Each structure stands twice: as C-alpha cells, then as structure tokens.
Amino acid sequence: MKTINLKAEISGERLDAFIASNSDISRSHAEKLIAEGQVTVNGSPREKKYKVKAGDDISVVIPPEKMPDMTPVEMNLKVVYECEHYAVIDKPAGVTVHPAHGTGADTIVNGLLHQFDIKDDNDVRPGIVHRLDKDTSGLLLVAKNREAREKLSRMFADRTVDKKYLAVCAGVPKKMNFIAEFPIGRSRKDRKKMAVEDGGKYAKSEITVLKLLKGAFLAEVKIYTGRTHQIRVHMSHLGYPLAGDSVYGNRISTAMPINRQALHSWHLSFIDPFDNTQKSFLSHIPEDMAALITILER
C-alpha cells in the first residue's frame, strides 16, 4: 500500500486533473481511485469533479497492483542473434516491452518466456535489459538469465553500448550534424509527458542528417544516455519533431502518413561481457518508415 500526499497551491482545478498533473498517476487511474474512495481532501472523500482550493491537503492511497500476466505467448519474435546468455531481437512497432498496469499478455516479455528458456528471478521484467517505446521498432537486447541481465544492464548503466536510431523528422535542419544536450525530466505542464526541464537528468543525443526530404529529413541519432522518450523530446525541443509522434509532435509532423512515431533502433554495438569480443548488429529500416521516406522524396 502506497500513499501520496499532495497540497494544492492554487484553486480551481478538478480533483482528478490535479492528481494527474502533480503525480505520475494518469487521469483515468485517478478517477478510478477517487471512485473507490482512495482519495481524501482534508480527511474527507470527494468526487472527481470537486474543484481543489488553495491549501487543500489531498491524500491518495494506491493499493498494491495485481501481478502482471506472465503467461508465455507465442509471438514468433525475430531473432537477430542468440547465444546461451542473451539474444538480440528485432522488435516490431506496436508491442509493449514488459507487462505493467493495464497491459495484457501481449508484451515482449510474454513472447520471450515462450520462445526462450528464461532463468531470471525478476518477477515483472525477466530478461529485460533496456526498453524501447511501444511504437518504436528495432533492435532490443534481452538476457536469458539473471547473471546476463545484471552484466548487460551494467553495460547500459556505464554507457558502453553504442546505440543508434533512424528517425524521420519534420522541418529543415540548419546543420547536417549537431548535438542535443538538454536535461530531461517530467513535464511541469503535463505529468504524463517528459520535457526538457531545468533540474532534469542529463541527456545527450547526436544527430546526423542522412537525407533531406520535402519539409523533413532522415536522421541517424546516437544516444549517449537513455532517458525516457529521449530522442522524441530532444527533437521536439529543437523544432524537429518525429513524423507521426502523437505525443510530442506538431500539426505538420502528425499529419505525415505514418501511424506511429518514425523511430527505429537500427544499430547496436558492445563488447560481449562473456567472451570479450566486439558484437555489432544492424536492422533494416521497416516498411512503414521506408514508405514514408519514398512519399517525402517526391
């Protein structure tokens, strides 16, 4: 059982909206907690339409989440490389990496449990070393056992993994190569989003323009850190949002003909912690991004 205590500084915001904008709780989850009587204002329960007043003390009780569904599911994951310790898979867009609140048994983890003999005592994210957003495609490194997960996770923490992405971005770049070095944290305006924020965590991306398109460009983005939504936030902040990004995009980028953010993890390179050899993997650009580039070339 977890309790979050909040204090309203200004008046007028609906209770459910106030909770969502001042915590990591989504508005729909806040509505559910209010309906279940898990939210009190100055010690008394209120309905979601209640308008908070300056000085209100809001208490939110979050019951323990149910264990996620870890049922093995046949997904025929595309394996780029496999050894006894780990595998590299080519993740399709539209698939969540691991189970969480509100997800079903259709995540990469469920597929891993069916396709590989995973010996990992992590109850929620067995085999998961790093993540890709649901609608981001491409290379994903997964561990087959606890020892591998710990060693591979350490490589990511130590920033010794070379990670490069392909992205189609809206706008006309001023340079063919540039650095985005801005701190990223939870957005102060919308707690469900990340943003470039003073006081956020250090984040660095290097952008190399590969091809100029009509009102857009194809870029290779090398990330030196692994912040949540890093590339999407950095490119949006620079004025070059990713095509199809419904969260961080603008009117022009979201009108581009692709049904997800045009982001693909295409290059992964590291020193194997088990045999000390260099490993490098590539993934071809997916069909939907290739089709978008063809359209924007015309």
PDB file of C-alpha atoms in Angstrom:
ATOM      1  CA  MET A   1       0.000   0.000   0.000  1.00  0.00           C
ATOM      2  CA  LYS A   2       1.402   3.382  -1.025  1.00  0.00           C
ATOM      3  CA  THR A   3       0.148   6.822  -0.012  1.00  0.00           C
ATOM      4  CA  ILE A   4       0.857  10.079  -1.848  1.00  0.00           C
ATOM      5  CA  ASN A   5       0.243  13.364  -0.038  1.00  0.00           C
ATOM      6  CA  LEU A   6      -0.275  16.498  -2.135  1.00  0.00           C
ATOM      7  CA  LYS A   7      -1.018  20.109  -1.211  1.00  0.00           C
ATOM      8  CA  ALA A   8      -2.887  22.450  -3.528  1.00  0.00           C
ATOM      9  CA  GLU A   9      -1.230  25.836  -4.041  1.00  0.00           C
ATOM     10  CA  ILE A  10      -3.906  27.348  -6.286  1.00  0.00           C
ATOM     11  CA  SER A  11      -7.670  26.925  -6.576  1.00  0.00           C
ATOM     12  CA  GLY A  12      -9.890  25.847  -9.432  1.00  0.00           C
ATOM     13  CA  GLU A  13      -8.530  22.576 -10.888  1.00  0.00           C
ATOM     14  CA  ARG A  14     -10.667  19.448 -10.862  1.00  0.00           C
ATOM     15  CA  LEU A  15      -9.553  16.864  -8.323  1.00  0.00           C
ATOM     16  CA  ASP A  16      -8.778  14.122 -10.869  1.00  0.00           C
ATOM     17  CA  ALA A  17      -6.882  16.564 -13.089  1.00  0.00           C
ATOM     18  CA  PHE A  18      -4.951  17.947 -10.114  1.00  0.00           C
ATOM     19  CA  ILE A  19      -3.784  14.474  -9.074  1.00  0.00           C
ATOM     20  CA  ALA A  20      -2.725  13.626 -12.641  1.00  0.00           C
ATOM     21  CA  SER A  21      -0.781  16.877 -13.106  1.00  0.00           C
ATOM     22  CA  ASN A  22       1.024  16.582  -9.761  1.00  0.00           C
ATOM     23  CA  SER A  23       1.974  12.909  -9.733  1.00  0.00           C
ATOM     24  CA  ASP A  24       2.812  10.000 -12.028  1.00  0.00           C
ATOM     25  CA  ILE A  25      -0.805   8.820 -11.799  1.00  0.00           C
ATOM     26  CA  SER A  26      -2.804   9.055 -15.032  1.00  0.00           C
ATOM     27  CA  ARG A  27      -6.100  10.921 -15.011  1.00  0.00           C
ATOM     28  CA  SER A  28      -8.084   7.745 -15.690  1.00  0.00           C
ATOM     29  CA  HIS A  29      -6.317   5.977 -12.804  1.00  0.00           C
ATOM     30  CA  ALA A  30      -7.004   8.996 -10.569  1.00  0.00           C
ATOM     31  CA  GLU A  31     -10.706   8.789 -11.477  1.00  0.00           C
ATOM     32  CA  LYS A  32     -10.717   5.109 -10.533  1.00  0.00           C
ATOM     33  CA  LEU A  33      -9.023   5.758  -7.180  1.00  0.00           C
ATOM     34  CA  ILE A  34     -11.483   8.585  -6.399  1.00  0.00           C
ATOM     35  CA  ALA A  35     -14.446   6.342  -7.252  1.00  0.00           C
ATOM     36  CA  GLU A  36     -13.043   3.625  -4.976  1.00  0.00           C
ATOM     37  CA  GLY A  37     -12.768   6.073  -2.044  1.00  0.00           C
ATOM     38  CA  GLN A  38      -8.966   6.002  -2.050  1.00  0.00           C
ATOM     39  CA  VAL A  39      -8.705   9.813  -2.276  1.00  0.00           C
ATOM     40  CA  THR A  40      -9.487  12.240   0.536  1.00  0.00           C
ATOM     41  CA  VAL A  41      -9.388  16.035   0.691  1.00  0.00           C
ATOM     42  CA  ASN A  42      -8.702  17.387   4.148  1.00  0.00           C
ATOM     43  CA  GLY A  43      -9.624  13.968   5.511  1.00  0.00           C
ATOM     44  CA  SER A  44     -12.924  13.562   3.611  1.00  0.00           C
ATOM     45  CA  PRO A  45     -13.692  11.744   0.352  1.00  0.00           C
ATOM     46  CA  ARG A  46     -14.665  13.872  -2.644  1.00  0.00           C
ATOM     47  CA  GLU A  47     -15.945  13.237  -6.157  1.00  0.00           C
ATOM     48  CA  LYS A  48     -13.716  13.734  -9.185  1.00  0.00           C
ATOM     49  CA  LYS A  49     -15.453  16.992 -10.167  1.00  0.00           C
ATOM     50  CA  TYR A  50     -14.510  18.646  -6.891  1.00  0.00           C
ATOM     51  CA  LYS A  51     -12.519  21.850  -7.534  1.00  0.00           C
ATOM     52  CA  VAL A  52      -9.466  21.957  -5.322  1.00  0.00           C
ATOM     53  CA  LYS A  53      -8.864  25.018  -3.161  1.00  0.00           C
ATOM     54  CA  ALA A  54      -5.547  26.556  -2.215  1.00  0.00           C
ATOM     55  CA  GLY A  55      -4.328  24.896   0.960  1.00  0.00           C
ATOM     56  CA  ASP A  56      -6.235  21.637   0.448  1.00  0.00           C
ATOM     57  CA  ASP A  57      -4.417  18.549   1.709  1.00  0.00           C
ATOM     58  CA  ILE A  58      -5.031  15.693  -0.738  1.00  0.00           C
ATOM     59  CA  SER A  59      -4.192  12.120   0.227  1.00  0.00           C
ATOM     60  CA  VAL A  60      -4.094   9.407  -2.443  1.00  0.00           C
ATOM     61  CA  VAL A  61      -3.902   5.759  -1.369  1.00  0.00           C
ATOM     62  CA  ILE A  62      -2.638   3.430  -4.094  1.00  0.00           C
ATOM     63  CA  PRO A  63      -3.481  -0.248  -3.415  1.00  0.00           C
ATOM     64  CA  PRO A  64      -0.864  -2.840  -4.406  1.00  0.00           C
ATOM     65  CA  GLU A  65      -1.061  -3.601  -8.112  1.00  0.00           C
ATOM     66  CA  LYS A  66      -2.019  -7.049  -9.235  1.00  0.00           C
ATOM     67  CA  MET A  67       0.868  -9.110 -10.529  1.00  0.00           C
ATOM     68  CA  PRO A  68       1.128  -8.672 -14.304  1.00  0.00           C
ATOM     69  CA  ASP A  69       0.141 -11.531 -16.564  1.00  0.00           C
ATOM     70  CA  MET A  70       3.332 -13.510 -17.223  1.00  0.00           C
ATOM     71  CA  THR A  71       1.707 -16.137 -19.428  1.00  0.00           C
ATOM     72  CA  PRO A  72       4.099 -17.323 -22.171  1.00  0.00           C
ATOM     73  CA  VAL A  73       2.674 -16.313 -25.543  1.00  0.00           C
ATOM     74  CA  GLU A  74       3.828 -17.477 -28.976  1.00  0.00           C
ATOM     75  CA  MET A  75       4.839 -14.328 -30.861  1.00  0.00           C
ATOM     76  CA  ASN A  76       7.479 -15.623 -33.305  1.00  0.00           C
ATOM     77  CA  LEU A  77       9.909 -12.899 -32.320  1.00  0.00           C
ATOM     78  CA  LYS A  78      12.525 -12.185 -34.990  1.00  0.00           C
ATOM     79  CA  VAL A  79      15.887 -13.251 -33.564  1.00  0.00           C
ATOM     80  CA  VAL A  80      18.911 -11.407 -34.984  1.00  0.00           C
ATOM     81  CA  TYR A  81      21.439 -13.177 -32.754  1.00  0.00           C
ATOM     82  CA  GLU A  82      21.343 -15.743 -29.979  1.00  0.00           C
ATOM     83  CA  CYS A  83      23.830 -17.362 -27.589  1.00  0.00           C
ATOM     84  CA  GLU A  84      23.458 -19.175 -24.283  1.00  0.00           C
ATOM     85  CA  HIS A  85      23.487 -15.921 -22.309  1.00  0.00           C
ATOM     86  CA  TYR A  86      21.428 -13.440 -24.329  1.00  0.00           C
ATOM     87  CA  ALA A  87      19.669 -12.705 -27.590  1.00  0.00           C
ATOM     88  CA  VAL A  88      19.135  -9.720 -29.849  1.00  0.00           C
ATOM     89  CA  ILE A  89      15.637  -9.456 -31.274  1.00  0.00           C
ATOM     90  CA  ASP A  90      14.096  -7.139 -33.845  1.00  0.00           C
ATOM     91  CA  LYS A  91      11.084  -5.673 -32.049  1.00  0.00           C
ATOM     92  CA  PRO A  92       8.068  -4.752 -34.178  1.00  0.00           C
ATOM     93  CA  ALA A  93       6.296  -1.444 -33.632  1.00  0.00           C
ATOM     94  CA  GLY A  94       3.104  -1.560 -31.584  1.00  0.00           C
ATOM     95  CA  VAL A  95       4.299  -4.067 -28.971  1.00  0.00           C
ATOM     96  CA  THR A  96       4.985  -3.101 -25.344  1.00  0.00           C
ATOM     97  CA  VAL A  97       8.265  -4.398 -23.926  1.00  0.00           C
ATOM     98  CA  HIS A  98       7.131  -5.581 -20.491  1.00  0.00           C
ATOM     99  CA  PRO A  99       3.883  -6.055 -18.536  1.00  0.00           C
ATOM    100  CA  ALA A 100       2.656  -3.126 -16.454  1.00  0.00           C
ATOM    101  CA  HIS A 101      -0.588  -1.685 -15.113  1.00  0.00           C
ATOM    102  CA  GLY A 102      -3.204  -2.016 -17.841  1.00  0.00           C
ATOM    103  CA  THR A 103      -1.256  -4.226 -20.255  1.00  0.00           C
ATOM    104  CA  GLY A 104      -2.310  -7.721 -21.225  1.00  0.00           C
ATOM    105  CA  ALA A 105      -0.288 -10.822 -22.010  1.00  0.00           C
ATOM    106  CA  ASP A 106       0.920  -9.465 -25.345  1.00  0.00           C
ATOM    107  CA  THR A 107       4.257  -7.929 -24.384  1.00  0.00           C
ATOM    108  CA  ILE A 108       7.780  -8.787 -25.469  1.00  0.00           C
ATOM    109  CA  VAL A 109       8.308 -10.437 -22.072  1.00  0.00           C
ATOM    110  CA  ASN A 110       5.413 -12.827 -22.705  1.00  0.00           C
ATOM    111  CA  GLY A 111       6.964 -13.683 -26.066  1.00  0.00           C
ATOM    112  CA  LEU A 112      10.409 -14.201 -24.534  1.00  0.00           C
ATOM    113  CA  LEU A 113       9.019 -16.609 -21.926  1.00  0.00           C
ATOM    114  CA  HIS A 114       7.578 -18.729 -24.744  1.00  0.00           C
ATOM    115  CA  GLN A 115      10.493 -18.537 -27.170  1.00  0.00           C
ATOM    116  CA  PHE A 116      13.469 -18.875 -24.788  1.00  0.00           C
ATOM    117  CA  ASP A 117      14.327 -20.705 -21.592  1.00  0.00           C
ATOM    118  CA  ILE A 118      14.496 -17.598 -19.382  1.00  0.00           C
ATOM    119  CA  LYS A 119      16.039 -18.250 -15.958  1.00  0.00           C
ATOM    120  CA  ASP A 120      15.572 -14.892 -14.267  1.00  0.00           C
ATOM    121  CA  ASP A 121      14.076 -14.226 -10.837  1.00  0.00           C
ATOM    122  CA  ASN A 122      12.782 -10.780 -11.811  1.00  0.00           C
ATOM    123  CA  ASP A 123       9.015 -11.176 -11.339  1.00  0.00           C
ATOM    124  CA  VAL A 124       7.994  -8.244 -13.537  1.00  0.00           C
ATOM    125  CA  ARG A 125      10.678  -7.786 -16.196  1.00  0.00           C
ATOM    126  CA  PRO A 126      12.506 -11.104 -16.659  1.00  0.00           C
ATOM    127  CA  GLY A 127      15.214 -10.791 -19.293  1.00  0.00           C
ATOM    128  CA  ILE A 128      14.729  -7.074 -19.872  1.00  0.00           C
ATOM    129  CA  VAL A 129      17.969  -5.094 -20.074  1.00  0.00           C
ATOM    130  CA  HIS A 130      16.735  -1.903 -21.745  1.00  0.00           C
ATOM    131  CA  ARG A 131      13.489  -0.728 -23.288  1.00  0.00           C
ATOM    132  CA  LEU A 132      12.024   0.695 -26.467  1.00  0.00           C
ATOM    133  CA  ASP A 133       8.762   2.641 -26.550  1.00  0.00           C
ATOM    134  CA  LYS A 134       5.734   0.634 -27.655  1.00  0.00           C
ATOM    135  CA  ASP A 135       5.641   2.264 -31.087  1.00  0.00           C
ATOM    136  CA  THR A 136       9.413   2.276 -31.616  1.00  0.00           C
ATOM    137  CA  SER A 137      10.765  -0.634 -33.656  1.00  0.00           C
ATOM    138  CA  GLY A 138      14.158  -2.262 -33.884  1.00  0.00           C
ATOM    139  CA  LEU A 139      16.969  -3.946 -32.008  1.00  0.00           C
ATOM    140  CA  LEU A 140      16.423  -4.995 -28.419  1.00  0.00           C
ATOM    141  CA  LEU A 141      18.982  -6.834 -26.291  1.00  0.00           C
ATOM    142  CA  VAL A 142      17.446  -9.389 -23.894  1.00  0.00           C
ATOM    143  CA  ALA A 143      19.034 -11.611 -21.238  1.00  0.00           C
ATOM    144  CA  LYS A 144      18.378 -15.320 -20.751  1.00  0.00           C
ATOM    145  CA  ASN A 145      19.347 -15.466 -17.088  1.00  0.00           C
ATOM    146  CA  ARG A 146      19.937 -13.286 -14.060  1.00  0.00           C
ATOM    147  CA  GLU A 147      23.719 -13.142 -14.474  1.00  0.00           C
ATOM    148  CA  ALA A 148      23.379 -11.965 -18.068  1.00  0.00           C
ATOM    149  CA  ARG A 149      20.734  -9.384 -17.136  1.00  0.00           C
ATOM    150  CA  GLU A 150      22.972  -7.915 -14.442  1.00  0.00           C
ATOM    151  CA  LYS A 151      26.070  -7.793 -16.681  1.00  0.00           C
ATOM    152  CA  LEU A 152      24.239  -6.381 -19.691  1.00  0.00           C
ATOM    153  CA  SER A 153      22.352  -3.860 -17.557  1.00  0.00           C
ATOM    154  CA  ARG A 154      25.666  -2.684 -16.152  1.00  0.00           C
ATOM    155  CA  MET A 155      26.913  -2.000 -19.710  1.00  0.00           C
ATOM    156  CA  PHE A 156      23.940   0.284 -20.326  1.00  0.00           C
ATOM    157  CA  ALA A 157      24.410   1.986 -16.947  1.00  0.00           C
ATOM    158  CA  ASP A 158      28.090   2.548 -17.748  1.00  0.00           C
ATOM    159  CA  ARG A 159      27.147   3.879 -21.230  1.00  0.00           C
ATOM    160  CA  THR A 160      29.411   1.442 -23.058  1.00  0.00           C
ATOM    161  CA  VAL A 161      26.723   0.333 -25.514  1.00  0.00           C
ATOM    162  CA  ASP A 162      26.675   2.130 -28.879  1.00  0.00           C
ATOM    163  CA  LYS A 163      23.012   2.789 -29.722  1.00  0.00           C
ATOM    164  CA  LYS A 164      21.902   4.439 -32.954  1.00  0.00           C
ATOM    165  CA  TYR A 165      18.418   5.089 -34.279  1.00  0.00           C
ATOM    166  CA  LEU A 166      16.898   6.124 -37.588  1.00  0.00           C
ATOM    167  CA  ALA A 167      14.298   8.878 -37.355  1.00  0.00           C
ATOM    168  CA  VAL A 168      12.210  10.808 -39.853  1.00  0.00           C
ATOM    169  CA  CYS A 169      11.879  14.349 -38.533  1.00  0.00           C
ATOM    170  CA  ALA A 170       9.719  17.264 -39.653  1.00  0.00           C
ATOM    171  CA  GLY A 171      11.407  20.525 -40.602  1.00  0.00           C
ATOM    172  CA  VAL A 172      14.503  21.706 -42.443  1.00  0.00           C
ATOM    173  CA  PRO A 173      17.756  21.261 -40.480  1.00  0.00           C
ATOM    174  CA  LYS A 174      20.187  24.162 -40.214  1.00  0.00           C
ATOM    175  CA  LYS A 175      23.164  21.806 -39.898  1.00  0.00           C
ATOM    176  CA  MET A 176      23.950  18.304 -41.117  1.00  0.00           C
ATOM    177  CA  ASN A 177      25.369  17.285 -37.744  1.00  0.00           C
ATOM    178  CA  PHE A 178      24.515  18.690 -34.331  1.00  0.00           C
ATOM    179  CA  ILE A 179      24.338  17.807 -30.644  1.00  0.00           C
ATOM    180  CA  ALA A 180      21.277  17.948 -28.392  1.00  0.00           C
ATOM    181  CA  GLU A 181      22.476  18.213 -24.797  1.00  0.00           C
ATOM    182  CA  PHE A 182      19.458  19.181 -22.693  1.00  0.00           C
ATOM    183  CA  PRO A 183      18.265  17.808 -19.317  1.00  0.00           C
ATOM    184  CA  ILE A 184      15.073  15.743 -19.423  1.00  0.00           C
ATOM    185  CA  GLY A 185      12.524  15.400 -16.642  1.00  0.00           C
ATOM    186  CA  ARG A 186       8.824  15.028 -16.020  1.00  0.00           C
ATOM    187  CA  SER A 187       6.949  17.890 -17.705  1.00  0.00           C
ATOM    188  CA  ARG A 188       5.691  20.509 -15.269  1.00  0.00           C
ATOM    189  CA  LYS A 189       2.751  21.236 -17.568  1.00  0.00           C
ATOM    190  CA  ASP A 190       1.702  17.628 -18.206  1.00  0.00           C
ATOM    191  CA  ARG A 191       2.932  14.963 -15.778  1.00  0.00           C
ATOM    192  CA  LYS A 192       2.229  12.226 -18.311  1.00  0.00           C
ATOM    193  CA  LYS A 193       4.899  13.632 -20.633  1.00  0.00           C
ATOM    194  CA  MET A 194       8.645  14.188 -20.459  1.00  0.00           C
ATOM    195  CA  ALA A 195      10.207  17.524 -21.377  1.00  0.00           C
ATOM    196  CA  VAL A 196      13.429  19.494 -21.402  1.00  0.00           C
ATOM    197  CA  GLU A 197      13.373  20.830 -17.847  1.00  0.00           C
ATOM    198  CA  ASP A 198      15.874  22.611 -15.615  1.00  0.00           C
ATOM    199  CA  GLY A 199      16.682  20.142 -12.865  1.00  0.00           C
ATOM    200  CA  GLY A 200      16.028  17.164 -15.131  1.00  0.00           C
ATOM    201  CA  LYS A 201      18.526  14.366 -15.745  1.00  0.00           C
ATOM    202  CA  TYR A 202      21.470  14.934 -18.076  1.00  0.00           C
ATOM    203  CA  ALA A 203      20.725  13.729 -21.612  1.00  0.00           C
ATOM    204  CA  LYS A 204      22.813  13.825 -24.776  1.00  0.00           C
ATOM    205  CA  SER A 205      21.940  12.922 -28.356  1.00  0.00           C
ATOM    206  CA  GLU A 206      23.962  13.366 -31.545  1.00  0.00           C
ATOM    207  CA  ILE A 207      22.014  13.925 -34.749  1.00  0.00           C
ATOM    208  CA  THR A 208      23.456  13.278 -38.218  1.00  0.00           C
ATOM    209  CA  VAL A 209      21.288  14.166 -41.213  1.00  0.00           C
ATOM    210  CA  LEU A 210      21.376  11.331 -43.760  1.00  0.00           C
ATOM    211  CA  LYS A 211      18.894  12.573 -46.332  1.00  0.00           C
ATOM    212  CA  LEU A 212      16.970  15.784 -46.954  1.00  0.00           C
ATOM    213  CA  LEU A 213      13.295  15.271 -47.817  1.00  0.00           C
ATOM    214  CA  LYS A 214      10.405  17.577 -48.627  1.00  0.00           C
ATOM    215  CA  GLY A 215       9.824  19.503 -45.405  1.00  0.00           C
ATOM    216  CA  ALA A 216      11.553  16.754 -43.451  1.00  0.00           C
ATOM    217  CA  PHE A 217      14.762  14.746 -43.152  1.00  0.00           C
ATOM    218  CA  LEU A 218      16.032  11.287 -42.311  1.00  0.00           C
ATOM    219  CA  ALA A 219      18.494  11.320 -39.429  1.00  0.00           C
ATOM    220  CA  GLU A 220      20.693   8.908 -37.562  1.00  0.00           C
ATOM    221  CA  VAL A 221      20.522   9.652 -33.848  1.00  0.00           C
ATOM    222  CA  LYS A 222      23.177   8.337 -31.496  1.00  0.00           C
ATOM    223  CA  ILE A 223      22.184   8.470 -27.839  1.00  0.00           C
ATOM    224  CA  TYR A 224      24.790   8.735 -25.112  1.00  0.00           C
ATOM    225  CA  THR A 225      22.221   8.465 -22.320  1.00  0.00           C
ATOM    226  CA  GLY A 226      18.988   6.521 -22.058  1.00  0.00           C
ATOM    227  CA  ARG A 227      16.319   8.870 -20.729  1.00  0.00           C
ATOM    228  CA  THR A 228      12.633   8.165 -21.189  1.00  0.00           C
ATOM    229  CA  HIS A 229      11.489   9.373 -24.642  1.00  0.00           C
ATOM    230  CA  GLN A 230      14.915  10.999 -25.081  1.00  0.00           C
ATOM    231  CA  ILE A 231      15.042  11.258 -28.872  1.00  0.00           C
ATOM    232  CA  ARG A 232      11.396  12.279 -29.171  1.00  0.00           C
ATOM    233  CA  VAL A 233      11.801  15.006 -26.530  1.00  0.00           C
ATOM    234  CA  HIS A 234      15.110  16.330 -27.842  1.00  0.00           C
ATOM    235  CA  MET A 235      13.946  16.520 -31.457  1.00  0.00           C
ATOM    236  CA  SER A 236      10.670  18.180 -30.464  1.00  0.00           C
ATOM    237  CA  HIS A 237      12.544  20.702 -28.331  1.00  0.00           C
ATOM    238  CA  LEU A 238      14.806  21.546 -31.281  1.00  0.00           C
ATOM    239  CA  GLY A 239      11.780  22.113 -33.500  1.00  0.00           C
ATOM    240  CA  TYR A 240      12.176  18.874 -35.473  1.00  0.00           C
ATOM    241  CA  PRO A 241       9.501  16.542 -34.049  1.00  0.00           C
ATOM    242  CA  LEU A 242       9.348  12.958 -35.261  1.00  0.00           C
ATOM    243  CA  ALA A 243       6.864  12.193 -38.006  1.00  0.00           C
ATOM    244  CA  GLY A 244       3.728  10.574 -36.600  1.00  0.00           C
ATOM    245  CA  ASP A 245       4.532  11.333 -32.950  1.00  0.00           C
ATOM    246  CA  SER A 246       1.112  11.990 -31.418  1.00  0.00           C
ATOM    247  CA  VAL A 247       2.597  12.990 -28.030  1.00  0.00           C
ATOM    248  CA  TYR A 248       5.480  15.308 -28.893  1.00  0.00           C
ATOM    249  CA  GLY A 249       4.648  16.219 -32.475  1.00  0.00           C
ATOM    250  CA  ASN A 250       3.112  19.321 -34.043  1.00  0.00           C
ATOM    251  CA  ARG A 251       0.432  19.884 -36.657  1.00  0.00           C
ATOM    252  CA  ILE A 252       2.832  19.220 -39.537  1.00  0.00           C
ATOM    253  CA  SER A 253       4.593  16.139 -38.147  1.00  0.00           C
ATOM    254  CA  THR A 254       1.397  14.409 -37.019  1.00  0.00           C
ATOM    255  CA  ALA A 255      -0.151  14.891 -40.476  1.00  0.00           C
ATOM    256  CA  MET A 256       2.616  12.864 -42.115  1.00  0.00           C
ATOM    257  CA  PRO A 257       1.424   9.463 -43.431  1.00  0.00           C
ATOM    258  CA  ILE A 258       2.642   7.054 -40.756  1.00  0.00           C
ATOM    259  CA  ASN A 259       0.668   5.571 -37.866  1.00  0.00           C
ATOM    260  CA  ARG A 260       3.359   5.824 -35.195  1.00  0.00           C
ATOM    261  CA  GLN A 261       6.477   7.829 -34.387  1.00  0.00           C
ATOM    262  CA  ALA A 262       9.012   7.256 -37.160  1.00  0.00           C
ATOM    263  CA  LEU A 263      11.761   5.897 -34.925  1.00  0.00           C
ATOM    264  CA  HIS A 264      13.752   2.692 -35.407  1.00  0.00           C
ATOM    265  CA  SER A 265      16.592   1.230 -33.342  1.00  0.00           C
ATOM    266  CA  TRP A 266      18.865   0.185 -36.193  1.00  0.00           C
ATOM    267  CA  HIS A 267      22.381  -0.209 -34.737  1.00  0.00           C
ATOM    268  CA  LEU A 268      23.579  -1.874 -31.515  1.00  0.00           C
ATOM    269  CA  SER A 269      27.234  -2.475 -30.664  1.00  0.00           C
ATOM    270  CA  PHE A 270      29.041  -3.548 -27.485  1.00  0.00           C
ATOM    271  CA  ILE A 271      31.834  -5.680 -26.033  1.00  0.00           C
ATOM    272  CA  ASP A 272      30.412  -9.077 -25.084  1.00  0.00           C
ATOM    273  CA  PRO A 273      30.881  -9.362 -21.280  1.00  0.00           C
ATOM    274  CA  PHE A 274      31.213 -13.152 -21.546  1.00  0.00           C
ATOM    275  CA  ASP A 275      33.845 -13.613 -24.292  1.00  0.00           C
ATOM    276  CA  ASN A 276      35.200 -10.046 -24.562  1.00  0.00           C
ATOM    277  CA  THR A 277      34.579  -9.834 -28.336  1.00  0.00           C
ATOM    278  CA  GLN A 278      33.056  -6.933 -30.224  1.00  0.00           C
ATOM    279  CA  LYS A 279      29.428  -7.517 -31.206  1.00  0.00           C
ATOM    280  CA  SER A 280      27.609  -5.307 -33.723  1.00  0.00           C
ATOM    281  CA  PHE A 281      24.084  -5.706 -35.083  1.00  0.00           C
ATOM    282  CA  LEU A 282      22.025  -3.877 -37.705  1.00  0.00           C
ATOM    283  CA  SER A 283      18.316  -3.819 -38.514  1.00  0.00           C
ATOM    284  CA  HIS A 284      16.968  -2.631 -41.861  1.00  0.00           C
ATOM    285  CA  ILE A 285      14.541   0.251 -41.866  1.00  0.00           C
ATOM    286  CA  PRO A 286      10.943  -1.050 -41.538  1.00  0.00           C
ATOM    287  CA  GLU A 287       8.435  -0.894 -44.366  1.00  0.00           C
ATOM    288  CA  ASP A 288       6.268   1.905 -42.937  1.00  0.00           C
ATOM    289  CA  MET A 289       9.227   4.241 -42.481  1.00  0.00           C
ATOM    290  CA  ALA A 290      10.621   3.344 -45.932  1.00  0.00           C
ATOM    291  CA  ALA A 291       7.229   4.110 -47.476  1.00  0.00           C
ATOM    292  CA  LEU A 292       7.084   7.453 -45.648  1.00  0.00           C
ATOM    293  CA  ILE A 293      10.544   8.393 -46.950  1.00  0.00           C
ATOM    294  CA  THR A 294       9.502   7.481 -50.503  1.00  0.00           C
ATOM    295  CA  ILE A 295       6.471   9.777 -50.243  1.00  0.00           C
ATOM    296  CA  LEU A 296       8.536  12.635 -48.817  1.00  0.00           C
ATOM    297  CA  GLU A 297      11.127  12.251 -51.594  1.00  0.00           C
ATOM    298  CA  ARG A 298       8.570  13.042 -54.285  1.00  0.00           C
TER     299      ARG A 298
END
